[in-house]
Coordinates of C-alpha atoms and ligand atoms in Angstrom, one line a residue:
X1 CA -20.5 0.3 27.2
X2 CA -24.0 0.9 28.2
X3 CA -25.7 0.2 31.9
X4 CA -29.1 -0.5 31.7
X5 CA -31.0 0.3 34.4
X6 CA -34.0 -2.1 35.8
X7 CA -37.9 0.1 35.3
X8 CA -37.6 -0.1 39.6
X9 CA -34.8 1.8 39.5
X10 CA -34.1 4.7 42.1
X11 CA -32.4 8.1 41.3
X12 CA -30.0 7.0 44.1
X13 CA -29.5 3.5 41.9
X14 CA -28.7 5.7 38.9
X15 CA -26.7 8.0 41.1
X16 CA -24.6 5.6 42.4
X17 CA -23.9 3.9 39.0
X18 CA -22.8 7.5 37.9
X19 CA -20.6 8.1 40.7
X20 CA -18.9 4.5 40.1
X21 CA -18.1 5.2 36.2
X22 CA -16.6 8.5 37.6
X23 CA -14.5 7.0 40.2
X24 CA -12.5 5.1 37.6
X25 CA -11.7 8.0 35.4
X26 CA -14.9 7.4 32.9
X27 CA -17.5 9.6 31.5
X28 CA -21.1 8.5 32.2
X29 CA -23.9 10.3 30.0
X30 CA -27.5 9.5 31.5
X31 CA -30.1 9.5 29.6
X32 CA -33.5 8.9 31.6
X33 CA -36.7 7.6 29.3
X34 CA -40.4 6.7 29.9
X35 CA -39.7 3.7 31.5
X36 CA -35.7 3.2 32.4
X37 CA -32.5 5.2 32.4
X38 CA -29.6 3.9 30.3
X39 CA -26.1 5.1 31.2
X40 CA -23.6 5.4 28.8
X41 CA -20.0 4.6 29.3
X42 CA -17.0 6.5 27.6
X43 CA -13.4 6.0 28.1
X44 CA -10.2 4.6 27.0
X45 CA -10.2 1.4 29.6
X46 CA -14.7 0.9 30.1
X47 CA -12.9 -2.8 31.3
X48 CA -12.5 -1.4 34.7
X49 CA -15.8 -1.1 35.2
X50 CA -17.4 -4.7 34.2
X51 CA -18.9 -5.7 37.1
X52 CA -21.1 -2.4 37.6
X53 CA -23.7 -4.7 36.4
X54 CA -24.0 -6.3 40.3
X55 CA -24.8 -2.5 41.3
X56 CA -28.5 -2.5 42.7
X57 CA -30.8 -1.2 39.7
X58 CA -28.8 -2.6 37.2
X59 CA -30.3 -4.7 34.9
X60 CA -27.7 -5.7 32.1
X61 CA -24.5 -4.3 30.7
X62 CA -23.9 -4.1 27.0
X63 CA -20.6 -4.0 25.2
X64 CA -20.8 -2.1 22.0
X65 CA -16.6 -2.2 21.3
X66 CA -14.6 -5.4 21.0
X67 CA -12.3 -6.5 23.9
X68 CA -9.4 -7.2 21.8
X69 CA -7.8 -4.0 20.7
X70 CA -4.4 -4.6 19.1
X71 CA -5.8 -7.4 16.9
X72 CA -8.9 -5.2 15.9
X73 CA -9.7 -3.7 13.2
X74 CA -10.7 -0.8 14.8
X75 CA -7.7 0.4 16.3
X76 CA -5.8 -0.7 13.3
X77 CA -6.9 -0.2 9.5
X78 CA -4.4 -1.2 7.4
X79 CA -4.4 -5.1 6.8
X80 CA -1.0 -6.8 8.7
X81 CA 1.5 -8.1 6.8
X82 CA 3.6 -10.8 8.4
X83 CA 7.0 -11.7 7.2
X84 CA 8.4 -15.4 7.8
X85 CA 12.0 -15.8 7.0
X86 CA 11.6 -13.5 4.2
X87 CA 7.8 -14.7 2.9
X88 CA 5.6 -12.1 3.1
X89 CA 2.2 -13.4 5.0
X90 CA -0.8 -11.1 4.2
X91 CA -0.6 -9.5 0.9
X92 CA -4.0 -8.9 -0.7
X93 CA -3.1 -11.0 -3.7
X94 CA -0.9 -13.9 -2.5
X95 CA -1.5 -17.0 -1.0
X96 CA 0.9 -18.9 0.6
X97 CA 1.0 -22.3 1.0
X98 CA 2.6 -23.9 4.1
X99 CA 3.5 -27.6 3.2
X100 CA 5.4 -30.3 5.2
X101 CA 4.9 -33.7 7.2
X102 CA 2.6 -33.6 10.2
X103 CA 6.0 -34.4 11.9
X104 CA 9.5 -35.1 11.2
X105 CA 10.0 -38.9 11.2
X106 CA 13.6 -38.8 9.5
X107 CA 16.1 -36.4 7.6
X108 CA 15.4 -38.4 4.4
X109 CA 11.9 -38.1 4.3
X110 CA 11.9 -34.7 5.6
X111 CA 14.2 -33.4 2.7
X112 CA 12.6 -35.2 0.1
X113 CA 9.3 -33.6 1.3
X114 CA 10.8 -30.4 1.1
X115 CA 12.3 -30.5 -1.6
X116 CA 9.2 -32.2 -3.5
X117 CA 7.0 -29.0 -2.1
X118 CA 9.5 -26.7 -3.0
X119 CA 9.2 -27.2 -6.5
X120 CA 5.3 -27.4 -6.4
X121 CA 4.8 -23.9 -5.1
X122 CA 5.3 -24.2 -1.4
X123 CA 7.2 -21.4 0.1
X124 CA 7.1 -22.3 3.7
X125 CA 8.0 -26.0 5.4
X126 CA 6.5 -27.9 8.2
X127 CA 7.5 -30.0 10.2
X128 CA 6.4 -31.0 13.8
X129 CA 9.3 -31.5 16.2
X130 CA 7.4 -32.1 19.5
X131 CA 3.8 -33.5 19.0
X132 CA 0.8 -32.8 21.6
X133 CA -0.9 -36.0 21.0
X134 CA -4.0 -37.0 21.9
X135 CA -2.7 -40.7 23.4
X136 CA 0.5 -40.3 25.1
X137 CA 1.5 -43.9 24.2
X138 CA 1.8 -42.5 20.3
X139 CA 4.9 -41.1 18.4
X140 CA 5.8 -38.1 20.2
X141 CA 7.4 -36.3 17.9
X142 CA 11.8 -36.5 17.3
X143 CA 12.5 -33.4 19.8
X144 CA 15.5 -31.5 19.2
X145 CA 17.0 -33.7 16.4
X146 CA 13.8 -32.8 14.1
X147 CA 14.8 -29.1 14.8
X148 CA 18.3 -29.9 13.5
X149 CA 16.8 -31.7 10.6
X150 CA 14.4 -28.7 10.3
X151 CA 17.4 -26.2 10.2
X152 CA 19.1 -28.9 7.5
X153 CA 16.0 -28.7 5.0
X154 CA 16.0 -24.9 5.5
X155 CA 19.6 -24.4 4.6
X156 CA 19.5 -26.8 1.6
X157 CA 15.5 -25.6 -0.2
X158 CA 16.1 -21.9 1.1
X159 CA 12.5 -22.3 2.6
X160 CA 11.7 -20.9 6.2
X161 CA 10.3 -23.6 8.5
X162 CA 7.5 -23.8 11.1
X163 CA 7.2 -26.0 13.8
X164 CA 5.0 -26.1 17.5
X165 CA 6.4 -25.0 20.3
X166 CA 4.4 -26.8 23.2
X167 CA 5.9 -25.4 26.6
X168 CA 7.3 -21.7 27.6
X169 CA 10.6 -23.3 28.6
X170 CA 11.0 -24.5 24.9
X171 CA 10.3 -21.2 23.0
X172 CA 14.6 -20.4 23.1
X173 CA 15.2 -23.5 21.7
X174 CA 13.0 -23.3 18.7
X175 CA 13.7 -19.3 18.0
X176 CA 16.9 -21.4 17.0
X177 CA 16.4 -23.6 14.8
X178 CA 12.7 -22.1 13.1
X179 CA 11.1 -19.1 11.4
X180 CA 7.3 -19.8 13.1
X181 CA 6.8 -20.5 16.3
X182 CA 3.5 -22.7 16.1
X183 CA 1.1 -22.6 19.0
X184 CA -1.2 -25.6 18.8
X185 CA -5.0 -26.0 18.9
X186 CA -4.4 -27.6 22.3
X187 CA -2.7 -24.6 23.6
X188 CA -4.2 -21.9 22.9
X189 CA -5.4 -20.7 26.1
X190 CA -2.0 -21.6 27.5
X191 CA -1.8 -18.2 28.6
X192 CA 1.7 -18.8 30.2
X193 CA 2.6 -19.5 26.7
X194 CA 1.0 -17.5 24.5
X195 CA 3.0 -14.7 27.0
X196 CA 6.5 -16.4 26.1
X197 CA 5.5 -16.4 22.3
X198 CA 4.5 -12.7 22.8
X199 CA 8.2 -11.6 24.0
X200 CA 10.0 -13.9 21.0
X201 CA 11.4 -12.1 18.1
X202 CA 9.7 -15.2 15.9
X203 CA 6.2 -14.9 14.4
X204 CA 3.9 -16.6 15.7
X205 CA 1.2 -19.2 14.0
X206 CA -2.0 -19.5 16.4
X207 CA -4.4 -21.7 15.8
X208 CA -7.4 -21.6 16.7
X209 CA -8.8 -23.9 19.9
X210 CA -10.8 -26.4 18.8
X211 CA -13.3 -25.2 21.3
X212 CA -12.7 -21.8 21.1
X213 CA -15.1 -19.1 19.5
X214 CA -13.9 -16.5 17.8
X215 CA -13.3 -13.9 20.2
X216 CA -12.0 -16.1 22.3
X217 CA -9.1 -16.6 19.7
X218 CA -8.7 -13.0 18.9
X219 CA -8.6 -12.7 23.3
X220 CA -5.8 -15.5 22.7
X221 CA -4.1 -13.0 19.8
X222 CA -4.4 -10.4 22.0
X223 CA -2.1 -11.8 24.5
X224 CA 0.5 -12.3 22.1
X225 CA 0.5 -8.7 20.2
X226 CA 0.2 -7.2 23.9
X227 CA 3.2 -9.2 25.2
X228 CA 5.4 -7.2 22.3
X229 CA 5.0 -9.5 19.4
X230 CA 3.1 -7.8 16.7
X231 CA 3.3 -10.6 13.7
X232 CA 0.4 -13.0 14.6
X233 CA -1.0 -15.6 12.0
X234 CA -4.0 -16.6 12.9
X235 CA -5.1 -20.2 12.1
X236 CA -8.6 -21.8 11.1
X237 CA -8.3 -25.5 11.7
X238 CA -11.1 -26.8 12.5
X239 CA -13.9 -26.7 15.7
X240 CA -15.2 -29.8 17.4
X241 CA -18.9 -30.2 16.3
X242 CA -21.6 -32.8 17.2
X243 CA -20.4 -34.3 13.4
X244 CA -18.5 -37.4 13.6
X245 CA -18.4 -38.1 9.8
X246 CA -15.0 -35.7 10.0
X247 CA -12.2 -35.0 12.6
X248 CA -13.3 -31.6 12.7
X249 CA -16.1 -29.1 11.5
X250 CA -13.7 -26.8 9.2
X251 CA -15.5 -23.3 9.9
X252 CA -14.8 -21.4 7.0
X253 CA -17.1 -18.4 7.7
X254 CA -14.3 -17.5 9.7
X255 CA -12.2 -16.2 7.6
X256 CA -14.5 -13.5 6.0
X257 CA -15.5 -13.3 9.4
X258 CA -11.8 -12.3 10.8
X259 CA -11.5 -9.9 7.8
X260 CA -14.4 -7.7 8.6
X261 CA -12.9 -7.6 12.4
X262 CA -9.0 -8.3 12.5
X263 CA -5.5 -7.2 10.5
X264 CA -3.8 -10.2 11.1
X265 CA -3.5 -12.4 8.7
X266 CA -5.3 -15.7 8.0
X267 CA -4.4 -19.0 7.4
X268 CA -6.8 -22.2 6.8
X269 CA -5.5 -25.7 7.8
X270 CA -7.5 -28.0 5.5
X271 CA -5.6 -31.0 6.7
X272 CA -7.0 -31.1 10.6
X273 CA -10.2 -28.9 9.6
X274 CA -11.5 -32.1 7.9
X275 CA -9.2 -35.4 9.1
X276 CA -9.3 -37.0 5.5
X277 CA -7.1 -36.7 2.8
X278 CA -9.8 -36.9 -0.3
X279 CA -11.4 -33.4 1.2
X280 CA -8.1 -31.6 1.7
X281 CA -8.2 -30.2 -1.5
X282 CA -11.9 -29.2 -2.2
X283 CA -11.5 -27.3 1.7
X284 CA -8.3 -25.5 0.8
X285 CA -9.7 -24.3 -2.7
X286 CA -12.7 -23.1 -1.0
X287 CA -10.5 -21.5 1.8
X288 CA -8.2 -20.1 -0.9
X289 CA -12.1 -18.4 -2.2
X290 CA -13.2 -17.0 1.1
X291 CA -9.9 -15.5 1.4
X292 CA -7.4 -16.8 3.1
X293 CA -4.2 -15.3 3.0
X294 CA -2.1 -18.7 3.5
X295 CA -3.1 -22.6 3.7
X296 CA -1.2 -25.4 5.9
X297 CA -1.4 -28.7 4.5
X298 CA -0.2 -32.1 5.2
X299 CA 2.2 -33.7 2.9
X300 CA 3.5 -37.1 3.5
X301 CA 5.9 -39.2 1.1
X302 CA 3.9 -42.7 1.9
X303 CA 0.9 -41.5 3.6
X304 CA -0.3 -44.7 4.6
X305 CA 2.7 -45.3 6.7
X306 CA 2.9 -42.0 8.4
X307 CA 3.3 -41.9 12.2
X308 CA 1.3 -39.3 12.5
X309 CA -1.8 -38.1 10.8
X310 CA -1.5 -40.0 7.3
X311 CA -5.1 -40.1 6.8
X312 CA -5.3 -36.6 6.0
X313 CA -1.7 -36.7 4.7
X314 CA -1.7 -35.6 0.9
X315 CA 1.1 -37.2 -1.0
X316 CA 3.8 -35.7 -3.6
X317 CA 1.2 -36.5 -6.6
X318 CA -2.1 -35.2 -4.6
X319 CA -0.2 -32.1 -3.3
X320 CA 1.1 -31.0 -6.8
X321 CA -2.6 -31.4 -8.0
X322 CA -3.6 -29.3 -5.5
X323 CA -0.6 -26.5 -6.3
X324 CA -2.3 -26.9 -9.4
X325 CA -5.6 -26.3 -9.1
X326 CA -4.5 -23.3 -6.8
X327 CA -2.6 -21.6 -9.2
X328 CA -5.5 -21.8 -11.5
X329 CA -7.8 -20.3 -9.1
X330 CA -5.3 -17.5 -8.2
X331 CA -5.1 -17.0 -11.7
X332 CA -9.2 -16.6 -11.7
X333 CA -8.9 -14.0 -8.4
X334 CA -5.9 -11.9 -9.8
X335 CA -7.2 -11.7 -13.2
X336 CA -4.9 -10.7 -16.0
X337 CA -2.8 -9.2 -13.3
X338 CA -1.5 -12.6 -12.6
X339 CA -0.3 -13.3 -16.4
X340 CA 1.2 -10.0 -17.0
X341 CA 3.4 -10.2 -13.5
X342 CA 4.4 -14.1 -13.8
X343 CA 3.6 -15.8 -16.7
X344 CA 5.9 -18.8 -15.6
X345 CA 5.7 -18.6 -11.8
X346 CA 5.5 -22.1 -10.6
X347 CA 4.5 -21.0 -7.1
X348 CA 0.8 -20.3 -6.3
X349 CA 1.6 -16.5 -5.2
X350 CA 1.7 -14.9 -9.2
X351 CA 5.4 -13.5 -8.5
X352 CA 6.5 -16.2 -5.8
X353 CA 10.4 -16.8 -7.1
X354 CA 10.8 -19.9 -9.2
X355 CA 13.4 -22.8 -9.0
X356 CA 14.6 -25.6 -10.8
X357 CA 16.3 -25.6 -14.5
X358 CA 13.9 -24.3 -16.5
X359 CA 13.0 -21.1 -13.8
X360 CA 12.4 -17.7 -15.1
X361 CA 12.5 -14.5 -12.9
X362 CA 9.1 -12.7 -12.6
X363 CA 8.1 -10.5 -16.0
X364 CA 11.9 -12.0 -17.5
X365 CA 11.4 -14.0 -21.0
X366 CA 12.0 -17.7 -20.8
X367 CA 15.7 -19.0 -21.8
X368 CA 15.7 -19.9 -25.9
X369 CA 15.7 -23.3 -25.5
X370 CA 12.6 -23.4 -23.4
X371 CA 11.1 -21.2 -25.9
X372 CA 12.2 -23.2 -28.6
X373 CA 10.8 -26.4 -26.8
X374 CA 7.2 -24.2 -26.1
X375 CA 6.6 -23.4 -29.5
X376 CA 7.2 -27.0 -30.5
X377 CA 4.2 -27.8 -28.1
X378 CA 1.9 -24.8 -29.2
X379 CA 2.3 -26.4 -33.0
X380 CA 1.6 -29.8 -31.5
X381 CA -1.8 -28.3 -29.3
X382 CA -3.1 -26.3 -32.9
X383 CA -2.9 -29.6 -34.7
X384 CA -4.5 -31.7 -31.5
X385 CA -6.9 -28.8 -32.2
X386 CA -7.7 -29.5 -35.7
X387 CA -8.0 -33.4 -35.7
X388 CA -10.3 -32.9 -32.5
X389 CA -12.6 -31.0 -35.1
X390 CA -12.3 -33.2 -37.9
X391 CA -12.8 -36.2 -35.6
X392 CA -15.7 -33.7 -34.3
X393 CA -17.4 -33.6 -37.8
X394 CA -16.9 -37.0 -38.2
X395 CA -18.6 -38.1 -35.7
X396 CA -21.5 -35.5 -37.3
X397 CA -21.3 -37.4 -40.4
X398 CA -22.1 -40.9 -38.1
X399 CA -24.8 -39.3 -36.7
X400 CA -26.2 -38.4 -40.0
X401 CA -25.5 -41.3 -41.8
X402 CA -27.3 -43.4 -38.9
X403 CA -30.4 -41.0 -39.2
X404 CA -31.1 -38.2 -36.5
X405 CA -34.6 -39.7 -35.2
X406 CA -32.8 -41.1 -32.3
X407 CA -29.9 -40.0 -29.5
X408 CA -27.6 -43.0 -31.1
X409 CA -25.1 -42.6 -28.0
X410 CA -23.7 -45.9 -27.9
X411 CA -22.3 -46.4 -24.6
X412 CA -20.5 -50.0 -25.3
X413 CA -18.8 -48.2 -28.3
X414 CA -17.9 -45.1 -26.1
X415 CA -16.3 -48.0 -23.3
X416 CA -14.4 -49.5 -25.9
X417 CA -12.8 -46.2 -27.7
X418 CA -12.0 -45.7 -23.9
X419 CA -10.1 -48.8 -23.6
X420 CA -8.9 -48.6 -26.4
X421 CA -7.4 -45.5 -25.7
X422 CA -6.0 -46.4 -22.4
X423 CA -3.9 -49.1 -24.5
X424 CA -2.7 -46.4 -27.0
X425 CA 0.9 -45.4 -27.5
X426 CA 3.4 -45.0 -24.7
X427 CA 4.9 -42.3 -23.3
X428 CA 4.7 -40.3 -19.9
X429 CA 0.7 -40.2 -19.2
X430 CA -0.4 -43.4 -17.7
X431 CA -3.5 -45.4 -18.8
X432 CA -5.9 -43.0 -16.7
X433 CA -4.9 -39.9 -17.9
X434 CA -5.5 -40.7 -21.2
X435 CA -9.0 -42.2 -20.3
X436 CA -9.2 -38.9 -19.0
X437 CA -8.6 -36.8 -21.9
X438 CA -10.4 -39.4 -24.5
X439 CA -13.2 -39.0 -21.7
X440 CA -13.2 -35.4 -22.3
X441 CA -13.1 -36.0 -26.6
X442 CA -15.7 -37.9 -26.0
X443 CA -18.2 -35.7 -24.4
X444 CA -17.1 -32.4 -26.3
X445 CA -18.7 -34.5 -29.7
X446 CA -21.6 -35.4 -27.9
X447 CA -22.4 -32.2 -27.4
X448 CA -21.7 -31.2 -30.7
X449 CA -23.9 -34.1 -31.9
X450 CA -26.6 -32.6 -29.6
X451 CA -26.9 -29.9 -31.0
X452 CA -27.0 -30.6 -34.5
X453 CA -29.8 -33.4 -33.1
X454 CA -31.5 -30.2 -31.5
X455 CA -32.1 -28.4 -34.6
X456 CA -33.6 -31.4 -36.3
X457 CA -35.5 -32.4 -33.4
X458 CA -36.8 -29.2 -32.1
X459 CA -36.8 -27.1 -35.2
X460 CA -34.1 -24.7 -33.7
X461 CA -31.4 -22.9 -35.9
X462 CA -27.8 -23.9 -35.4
X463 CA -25.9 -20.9 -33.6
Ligands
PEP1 C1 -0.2 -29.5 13.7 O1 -0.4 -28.6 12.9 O2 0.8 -30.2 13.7 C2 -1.2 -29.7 14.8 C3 -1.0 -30.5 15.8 O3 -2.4 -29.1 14.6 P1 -3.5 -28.6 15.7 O4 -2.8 -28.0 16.8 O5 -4.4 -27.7 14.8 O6 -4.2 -29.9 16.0
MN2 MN1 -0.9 -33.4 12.1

C-alpha cells in the first residue's frame, strides 16, 4: 500500500502517518521528493490500516496487492483443480460440460434428460431443486422431492449432480442428496451463506452477481475458501448491462481475465449469459476458446413448455449439436494429443469415460464388430469420394460445353437438384440434412468451375 501525502503536508503529517503504520505492526518506508512524501506500506495484514487515508496530509491511498488472497494467484501458483463426485474440474486440457433442466419439473423428464446428456458428453447434471425467482407467483422449484429425484438420476447415469442451495439452513440438506452446492447469481453477496457453503465438505459453484465486478466475486470466493472450503468454481453468467436485446451481457473477457489473477477454476453459463436458446451455442464455443475450464447449459426435453427458463432451454437435438461442435473444437485446442489419447471418446474432455454399447476405454481398440461396421463406412466415404469428383468433372465438362465467356451459375437449376435431393432415397437423414450436404456438393463444384473459369478469364495457370 502506498500513502500519498498532499504537497501542504507537515513533517508532523508524515510523522504521524509513520507512527500509525507502526502502531499496527507494519513497516512504513518514507521517501520524501520535490514536491510530496509518499509512504510505503509493508506487511502481512496492510488491511488494518485502510482508513489512514482520513489522517490530515493525506491525500490518497493506493493498493498495489489484491484484497483476496486465498483465491489469488499470487499466493497460490499452481492452477486449482476441483473434483465433483469424481469429475475433475480444472485440468488444462478438459472441459466439462454441466448439462440439466433449469429445474426439476418431474422424475421422468429429469431422467430422460440425464440420461440423453449422458450419452452426448455431459459428465455433470443439473437440476434446480429450489428456484430464486424473479416473480414469486412463478414455479418455485419441487423442494426436497427434486433432491430425491436428483439423487435417483445420479444413482441410475453415475453422473454427479448440482443443484442451488438458496438459504444457510438448507446447505445440510443438499450436502445429502448433491455433489455441487450452487450459490446463485442472486446470492452472492449473501455473506451468511457464502459462510455456511465455506464450512460444507461439498464444492461449491459461485456464480457471479449479476451486478458484481470482478473483485467483488473473487471478495465473494474469498469468503468461501476462508471459511475452510478450498474447491471453489467460479461462474461467468452473465452482468446486467444497459442492453435489452439479451437477458444478460455475457462478459467473456472474464475468463482470461480470472486466469491472469485466480486458480480456481472457471466455468461459463451460456444459457443465463445470453437468455436465448439460438446464441447458446455460438457463447459456449467461444467460452470453450477463451478458456473456460467447464460450461453449464440448459437442456430441456420440450423447451417450449418448460416451467422455467425454456427460452434459453437447448433441446436433446440442439444440445448434441453443441457436444458436437465442442468436441471438434477440443479436438482443434488439444491437437493430435486428443486423437492419440481418445480416438472414440464420446465426451468433450478427450479421455472423459465412454458409455453405451458400442463404448471403448481410452487408447483400447474398438470391439471387432464395430471395426468391421467402420471399415464398411470408410469404403462407403472413398467411393462418396470418387463420384463427388467425377460429378466434379462433370460439371467441368458443362461448363465447357456451354462456353466459359460467362459465370453460367444457374440458380433455378441449383434449387431444383436441391429439391430434388431432399426427395431422394430414404433412410435416417431427414429432408434438410441432405439439402445440407447436396448444398455443400453444390458449392465445392462451383468452386471448382471457378477456377477453371479463372484461368480462361484472367489468363492465370491452373494450380
Ligand atoms: C441457475 O443456474 O439455475 C440460476 C438460477 O442461475 P443464476 O443464479 O445465474 O441466475
Ligand atoms: Mn434457469
Amino acid at each position: 500500500m502506498i500513502v500519498v501525502m498532499s504537497p501542504s503536508a507537515t513533517k508532523a503529517n508524515v510523522a504521524a502517518v509513520r507512527r500509525t503504520i507502526e502502531a499496527h505492526g507494519l513497516e512504513a518506508f518514507v521517501s520524501v521528493g520535490q514536491e510530496r512524501t509518499v509512504v510505503g506500506v509493508v506487511g502481512t495484514d496492510v488491511d488494518t490500516v485502510a482508513n489512514i487515508g482520513s489522517l490530515e496530509g493525506v491525500e490518497q491511498v493506493i493498493r498495489v496487492t489484491q484484497p483476496y488472497k486465498l483465491a489469488s494467484l499470487e499466493h497460490h501458483r499452481e492452477r486449482t483443480r476441483v473434483v465433483v463426485g469424481g469429475v475433475p474440474i480444472g485440468q488444462e486440457d478438459e472441459l466439462v460440460a454441466i448439462a440439466g433442466p433449469c429445474s426439476v419439473e418431474s422424475r421422468e423428464m429429469l431422467l430422460d434428460t440425464a440420461r440423453w446428456v449422458r450419452h452426448e458428453g455431459a459428465r455433470v447434471l443439473r437440476g434446480g431443486a429450489f428456484k430464486p425467482r424473479t416473480s414469486p407467483y412463478t414455479f418455485q422449484g419441487l423442494g426436497r422431492p427434486a433432491l430425491e429425484m436428483l439423487a435417483e438420476a445420479r444413482a441410475e447415469t453415475g453422473l454427479p449432480v448440482v443443484s442451488e442451495v438458496t438459504d444457510a439452513a438448507e446447505v445440510e440438506l443438499m450436502e445429502r442428496f448433491v455433489d455441487l452446492l450452487q450459490v446463485g447469481s442472486r446470492n452472492m453477496h449473501n455473506f451468511v451463506l457464502l459462510r455456511a457453503v465455506g464450512r460444507s465438505s461439498r464444492p461449491v459453484l459461485l456464480k457471479r452477481g449479476f451486478g458484481a465486478t470482478i473483485e467483488e466475486w473473487l471478495m465473494a470466493a474469498e469468503y468461501v475458501l476462508s471459511s475452510g472450503n478450498s474447491n471453489v468454481i467460479l461462474c461467468e453468467r452473465g452482468i446486467r448491462t444497459f442492453e435489452t436485446a439479451t437477458r444478460n451481457t455475457l462478459d467473456l473477457s472474464a475468463v482470461p481475465l480470472l486466469r491472469r489473477h485466480t486458480h480456481l477454476p472457471i466455468a461459463v453459463d451460456p444459457s443465463h449469459g445470453t437468455g436465448q436458446r439460438d446464441l447458446v451455442t455460438p457463447m459456449a464455443l467461444a467460452a470453450a476458446a477463451a478458456g473456460a475450464d467447464a460450461l453449464l447449459v440448459e437442456v430441456h426435453p420440450d423447451p417450449p413448455n418448460a416451467r422455467s427458463d425454456g427460452p434459453q432451454s437447448l433441446s436433446f437435438a440442439e444440445f448434441g449439436a453443441l457436444m458436437d461442435e465442442l468436441r471438434r473444437l477440443q479436438f482443434v485446442r488439444n491437437g493430435m494429443r486428443a486423437r492419440e489419447r481418445a480416438p472414440d471418446s464420446t465426451a468433450v474432455a478427450a479421455d472423459a469415460p465412454t458409455t453405451g454399447p458400442d463404448s471403448t476405454a481410452p487408447g483400447r481398440r474398438a470391439p471387432t464388430a464395430v471395426r468391421a461396421l467402420r471399415g464398411r463406412i470408410d469404403d462407403l466415404d472413398q467411393r462418396i469420394a470418387t463420384l463427388l469428383q467425377e460429378r466434379a468433372a462433370i460439371a467441368l465438362e458443362v461448363q465447357e460445353v456451354r462456353g466459359l465467356e460467362r459465370h453460367g451459375h444457374d440458380v433455378a437449376r441449383e434449387r431444383e437438384l436441391l429439391e430434388q435431393a431432399a426427395r431422394a432415397g430414404s433412410g435416417p437423414l431427414e429432408p434438410e440434412e441432405l439439402t445440407a450436404i447436396f448444398g455443400a456438393i453444390l458449392r465445392a463444384s462451383r468452386a471448382a468451375q471457378r477456377r477453371r473459369a479463372e484461368v480462361h478469364v484472367l489468363g492465370r495457370r491452373e494450380p
